[in-house]
GROMACS .gro file of C-alpha atoms in nm:
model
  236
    1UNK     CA    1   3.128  26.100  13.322
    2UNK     CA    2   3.179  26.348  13.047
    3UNK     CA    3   3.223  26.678  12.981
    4UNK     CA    4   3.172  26.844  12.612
    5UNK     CA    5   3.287  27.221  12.630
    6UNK     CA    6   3.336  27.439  12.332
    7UNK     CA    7   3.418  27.124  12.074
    8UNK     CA    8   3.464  27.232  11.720
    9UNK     CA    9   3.492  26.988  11.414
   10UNK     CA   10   3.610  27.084  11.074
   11UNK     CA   11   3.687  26.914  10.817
   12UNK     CA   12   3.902  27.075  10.534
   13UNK     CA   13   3.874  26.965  10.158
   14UNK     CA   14   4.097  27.181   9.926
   15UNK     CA   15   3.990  27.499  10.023
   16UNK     CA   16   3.665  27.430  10.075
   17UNK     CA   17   3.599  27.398  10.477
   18UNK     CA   18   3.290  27.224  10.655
   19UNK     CA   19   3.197  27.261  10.998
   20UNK     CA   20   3.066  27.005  11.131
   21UNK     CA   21   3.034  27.066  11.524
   22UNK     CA   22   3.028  27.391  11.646
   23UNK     CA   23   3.097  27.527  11.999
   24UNK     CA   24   2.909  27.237  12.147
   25UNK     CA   25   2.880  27.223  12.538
   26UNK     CA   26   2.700  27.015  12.748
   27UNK     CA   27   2.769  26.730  13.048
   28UNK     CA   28   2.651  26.386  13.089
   29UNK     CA   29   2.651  26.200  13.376
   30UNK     CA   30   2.668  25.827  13.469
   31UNK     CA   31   2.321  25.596  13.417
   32UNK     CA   32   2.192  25.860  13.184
   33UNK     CA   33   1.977  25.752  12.899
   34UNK     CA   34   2.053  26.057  12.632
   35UNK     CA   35   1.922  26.048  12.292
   36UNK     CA   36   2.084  26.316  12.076
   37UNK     CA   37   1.872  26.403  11.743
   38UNK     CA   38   1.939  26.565  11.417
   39UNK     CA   39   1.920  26.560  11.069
   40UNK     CA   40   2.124  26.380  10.832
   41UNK     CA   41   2.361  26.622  10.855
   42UNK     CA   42   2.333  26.762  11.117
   43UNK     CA   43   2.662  26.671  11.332
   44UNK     CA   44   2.508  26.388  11.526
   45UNK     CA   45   2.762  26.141  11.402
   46UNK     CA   46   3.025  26.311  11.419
   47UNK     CA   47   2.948  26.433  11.778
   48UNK     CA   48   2.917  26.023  11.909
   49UNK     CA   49   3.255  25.953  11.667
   50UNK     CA   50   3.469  26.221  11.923
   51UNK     CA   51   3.297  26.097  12.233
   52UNK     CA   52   3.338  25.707  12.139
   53UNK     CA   53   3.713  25.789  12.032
   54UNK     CA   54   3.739  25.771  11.701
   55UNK     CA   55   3.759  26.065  11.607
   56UNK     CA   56   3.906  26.370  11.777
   57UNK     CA   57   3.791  26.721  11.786
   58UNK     CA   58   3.950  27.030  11.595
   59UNK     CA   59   3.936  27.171  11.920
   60UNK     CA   60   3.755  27.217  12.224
   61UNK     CA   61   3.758  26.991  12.544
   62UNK     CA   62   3.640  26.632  12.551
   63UNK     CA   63   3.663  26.527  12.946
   64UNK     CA   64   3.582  26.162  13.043
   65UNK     CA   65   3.612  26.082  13.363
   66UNK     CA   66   3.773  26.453  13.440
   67UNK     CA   67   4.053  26.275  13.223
   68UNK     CA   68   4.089  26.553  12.915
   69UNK     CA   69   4.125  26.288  12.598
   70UNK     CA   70   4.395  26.566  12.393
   71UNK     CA   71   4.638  26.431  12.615
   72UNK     CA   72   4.607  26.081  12.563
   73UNK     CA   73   4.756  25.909  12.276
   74UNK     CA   74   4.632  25.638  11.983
   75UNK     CA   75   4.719  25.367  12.208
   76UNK     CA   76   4.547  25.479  12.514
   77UNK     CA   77   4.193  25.547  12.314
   78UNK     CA   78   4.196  25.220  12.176
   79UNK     CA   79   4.256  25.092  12.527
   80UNK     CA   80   3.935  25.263  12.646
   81UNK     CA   81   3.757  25.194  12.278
   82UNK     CA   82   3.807  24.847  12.424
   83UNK     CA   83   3.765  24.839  12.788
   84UNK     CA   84   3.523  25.130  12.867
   85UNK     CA   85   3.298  25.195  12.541
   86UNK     CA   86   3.039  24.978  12.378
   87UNK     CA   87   2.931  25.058  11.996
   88UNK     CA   88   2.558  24.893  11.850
   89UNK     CA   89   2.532  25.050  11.476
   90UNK     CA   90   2.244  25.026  11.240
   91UNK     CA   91   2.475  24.818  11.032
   92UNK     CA   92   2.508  24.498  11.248
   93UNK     CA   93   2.925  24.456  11.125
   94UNK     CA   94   2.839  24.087  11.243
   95UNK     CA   95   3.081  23.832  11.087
   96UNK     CA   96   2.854  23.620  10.872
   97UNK     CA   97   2.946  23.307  10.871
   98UNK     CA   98   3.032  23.274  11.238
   99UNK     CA   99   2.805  23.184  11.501
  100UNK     CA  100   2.660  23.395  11.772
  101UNK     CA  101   2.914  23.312  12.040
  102UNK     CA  102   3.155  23.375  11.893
  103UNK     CA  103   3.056  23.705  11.741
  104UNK     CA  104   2.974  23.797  12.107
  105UNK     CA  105   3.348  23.681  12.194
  106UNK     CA  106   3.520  23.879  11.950
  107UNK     CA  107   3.636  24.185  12.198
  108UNK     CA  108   3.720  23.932  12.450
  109UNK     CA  109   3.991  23.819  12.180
  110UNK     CA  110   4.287  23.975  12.300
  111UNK     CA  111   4.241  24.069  12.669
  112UNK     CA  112   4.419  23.881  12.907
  113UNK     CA  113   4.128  23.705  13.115
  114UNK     CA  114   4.085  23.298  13.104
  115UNK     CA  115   3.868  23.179  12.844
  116UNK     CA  116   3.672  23.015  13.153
  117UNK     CA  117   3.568  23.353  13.219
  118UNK     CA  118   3.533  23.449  12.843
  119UNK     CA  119   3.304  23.178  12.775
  120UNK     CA  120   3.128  23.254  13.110
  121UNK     CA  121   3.108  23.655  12.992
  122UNK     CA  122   2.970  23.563  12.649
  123UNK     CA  123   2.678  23.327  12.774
  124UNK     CA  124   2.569  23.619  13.017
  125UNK     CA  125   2.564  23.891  12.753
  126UNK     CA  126   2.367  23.642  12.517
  127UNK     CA  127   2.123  23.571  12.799
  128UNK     CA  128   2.032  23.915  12.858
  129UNK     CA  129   1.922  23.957  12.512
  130UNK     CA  130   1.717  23.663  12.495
  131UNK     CA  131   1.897  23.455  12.251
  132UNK     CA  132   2.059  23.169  12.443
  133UNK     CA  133   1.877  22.937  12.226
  134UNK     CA  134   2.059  23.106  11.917
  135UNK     CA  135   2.427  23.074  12.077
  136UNK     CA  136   2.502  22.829  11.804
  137UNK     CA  137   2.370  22.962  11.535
  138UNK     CA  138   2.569  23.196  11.251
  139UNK     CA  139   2.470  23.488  11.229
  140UNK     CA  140   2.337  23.489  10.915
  141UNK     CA  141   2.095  23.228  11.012
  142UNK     CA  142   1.917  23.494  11.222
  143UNK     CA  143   1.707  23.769  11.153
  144UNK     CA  144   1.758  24.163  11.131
  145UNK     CA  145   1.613  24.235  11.492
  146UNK     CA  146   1.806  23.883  11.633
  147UNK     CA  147   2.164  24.025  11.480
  148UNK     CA  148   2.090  24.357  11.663
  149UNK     CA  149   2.034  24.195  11.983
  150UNK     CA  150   2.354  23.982  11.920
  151UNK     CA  151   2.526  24.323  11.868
  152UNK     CA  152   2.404  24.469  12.189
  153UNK     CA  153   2.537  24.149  12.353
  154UNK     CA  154   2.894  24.189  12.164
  155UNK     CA  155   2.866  24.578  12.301
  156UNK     CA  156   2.787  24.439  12.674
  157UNK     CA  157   3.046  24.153  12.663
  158UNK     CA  158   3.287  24.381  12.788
  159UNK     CA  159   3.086  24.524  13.052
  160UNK     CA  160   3.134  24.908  12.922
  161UNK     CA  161   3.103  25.256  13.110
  162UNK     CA  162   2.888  25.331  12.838
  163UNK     CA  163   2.717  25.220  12.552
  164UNK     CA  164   2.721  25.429  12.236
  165UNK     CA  165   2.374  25.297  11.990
  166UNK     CA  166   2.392  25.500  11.659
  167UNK     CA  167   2.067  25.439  11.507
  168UNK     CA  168   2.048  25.136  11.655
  169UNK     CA  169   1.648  25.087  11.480
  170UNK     CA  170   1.720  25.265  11.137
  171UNK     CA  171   1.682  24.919  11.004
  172UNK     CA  172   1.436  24.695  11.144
  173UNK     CA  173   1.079  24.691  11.119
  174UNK     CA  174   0.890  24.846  11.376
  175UNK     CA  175   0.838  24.502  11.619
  176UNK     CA  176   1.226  24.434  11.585
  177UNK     CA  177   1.288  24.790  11.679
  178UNK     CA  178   1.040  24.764  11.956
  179UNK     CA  179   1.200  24.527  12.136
  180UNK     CA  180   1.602  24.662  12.047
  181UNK     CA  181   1.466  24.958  12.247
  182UNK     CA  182   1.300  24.760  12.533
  183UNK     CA  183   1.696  24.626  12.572
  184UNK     CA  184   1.809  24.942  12.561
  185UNK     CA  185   1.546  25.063  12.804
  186UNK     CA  186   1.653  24.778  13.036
  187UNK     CA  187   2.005  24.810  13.038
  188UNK     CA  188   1.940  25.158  13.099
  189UNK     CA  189   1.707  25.061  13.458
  190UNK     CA  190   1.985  24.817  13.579
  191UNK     CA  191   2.243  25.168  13.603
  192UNK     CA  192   2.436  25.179  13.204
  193UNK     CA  193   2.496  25.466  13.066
  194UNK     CA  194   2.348  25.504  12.702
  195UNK     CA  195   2.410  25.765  12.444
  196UNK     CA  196   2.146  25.746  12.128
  197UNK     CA  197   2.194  25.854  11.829
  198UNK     CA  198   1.878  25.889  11.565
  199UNK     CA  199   1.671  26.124  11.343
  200UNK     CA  200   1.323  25.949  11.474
  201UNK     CA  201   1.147  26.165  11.768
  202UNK     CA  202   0.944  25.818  11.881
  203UNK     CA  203   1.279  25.653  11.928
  204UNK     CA  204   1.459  25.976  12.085
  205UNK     CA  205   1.103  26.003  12.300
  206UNK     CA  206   1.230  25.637  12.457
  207UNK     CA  207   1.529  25.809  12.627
  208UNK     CA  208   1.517  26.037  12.939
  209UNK     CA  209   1.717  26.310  12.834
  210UNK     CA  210   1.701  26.485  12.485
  211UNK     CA  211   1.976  26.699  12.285
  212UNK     CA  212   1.868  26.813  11.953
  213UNK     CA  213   2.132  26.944  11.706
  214UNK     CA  214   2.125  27.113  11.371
  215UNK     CA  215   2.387  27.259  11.131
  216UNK     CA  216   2.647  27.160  11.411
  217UNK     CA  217   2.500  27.345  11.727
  218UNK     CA  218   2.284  27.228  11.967
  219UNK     CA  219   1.947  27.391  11.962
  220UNK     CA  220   1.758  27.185  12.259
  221UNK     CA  221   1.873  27.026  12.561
  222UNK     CA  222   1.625  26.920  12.803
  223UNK     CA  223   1.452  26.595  13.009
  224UNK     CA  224   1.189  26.370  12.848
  225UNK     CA  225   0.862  26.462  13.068
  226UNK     CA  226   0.645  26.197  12.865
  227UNK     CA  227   0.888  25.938  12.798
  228UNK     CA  228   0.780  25.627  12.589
  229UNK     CA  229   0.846  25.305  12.735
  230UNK     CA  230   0.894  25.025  12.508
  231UNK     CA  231   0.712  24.702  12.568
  232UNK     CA  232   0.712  24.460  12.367
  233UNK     CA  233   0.654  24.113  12.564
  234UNK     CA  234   1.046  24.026  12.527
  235UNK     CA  235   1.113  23.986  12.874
  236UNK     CA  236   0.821  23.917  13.088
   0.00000   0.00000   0.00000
């Protein structure tokens, strides 16, 4: 599903230059659970910005699909931003003052399908995170862990490739993240593809697969022998 070889990121402020990926190389493949860990700092961000397209690489190869992403233009990342990729950030970006469907809906907005099937899409999503009984509420009627889960279900609407969560738990308590994790975990089982982003080893420890950077290079790269699962009674 995608290939990383030799990417390089700097970023060039007067003349002072900061690298913040350097010569990074690995693959994933499809229905991986991959958490990659770092410091603030460390190039974590700026790694899942290039392979969520939006951001590009100073150079180096980003494959997806075996389709190299230099040769595809503004139009034709925002085309897979929208078709192929899911984002869940630590910052919710809900709109407040709108209810959960239609906070779901909002990618659905301007493809082409019925809004039958848009309305059909939306219920599923909110299903599988448990909230059908919040469908009408706003948002901001909800709380922290509940606006994740609506997030996850706005990042599944689409049904994506794969699903990009950049510290998906750096602001919950420990229950709410719990059970954002036992999602993810679950989404994971039924064959998604999940990248993780986070600084927390007991969140990374929930994935399968483990790529630790620092000052832009990756140091570790190896399989989670004593994975955690998360359980958390959500879906019994």
């Amino acid at each position: 599903m995608i290939e990383v070889k030799d990417l390089r990121k700097e970023y060039c402020d007067e003349d002072v230059k900061t690298i913040a990926l350097d010569s990074v190389s690995f693959n994933i493949n499809e229905g991986e659970f991959v958490a990659i860990m770092g410091p603030s700092g460390s190039g974590k961000s700026t790694l899942m910005h290039i392979m969520g397209f939006l951001d590009r690489p100073s150079s180096g190869t980003y494959k997806f699909f075996n389709q190299n992403t230099e040769e595809l233009n503004d139009d034709q990342l925002a085309y897979i931003r929208n078709e192929k990729v899911g984002f869940i950030f630590q910052f919710f970006n809900l709109l407040p003052r709108t209810s959960v469907f239609l906070n779901v809906k909002l990618p659905l907005i301007y493809t082409k399908i019925s809004e039958e099937e848009k309305t059909e899409r939306v219920n599923k999503a909110v299903e599988s995170v448990g909230l059908t009984q919040r469908i009408k509420h706003f948002s901001n009627q909800l709380s922290g862990g509940e606006q994740q889960r609506v997030a996850i279900a706005r990042a599944m609407v689409n049904n994506p490739s794969i699903i990009f969560a950049d510290e998906p738990t750096g602001n919950l308590d420990s229950k709410s993240g719990q059970q954002i994790m036992e999602i993810l975990q679950g989404l994971n089982d039924r064959g998604h593809t999940i990248i993780l982003v986070t600084h927390e080893l007991y969140t990374a420890e929930m994935a399968k697969r483990l790529i630790k950077i620092k000052d832009g290079k990756i140091v570790t790269d190896e399989k989670i022998k004593d994975r955690k699962i998360a359980k958390n009674g959500l879906f019994k």
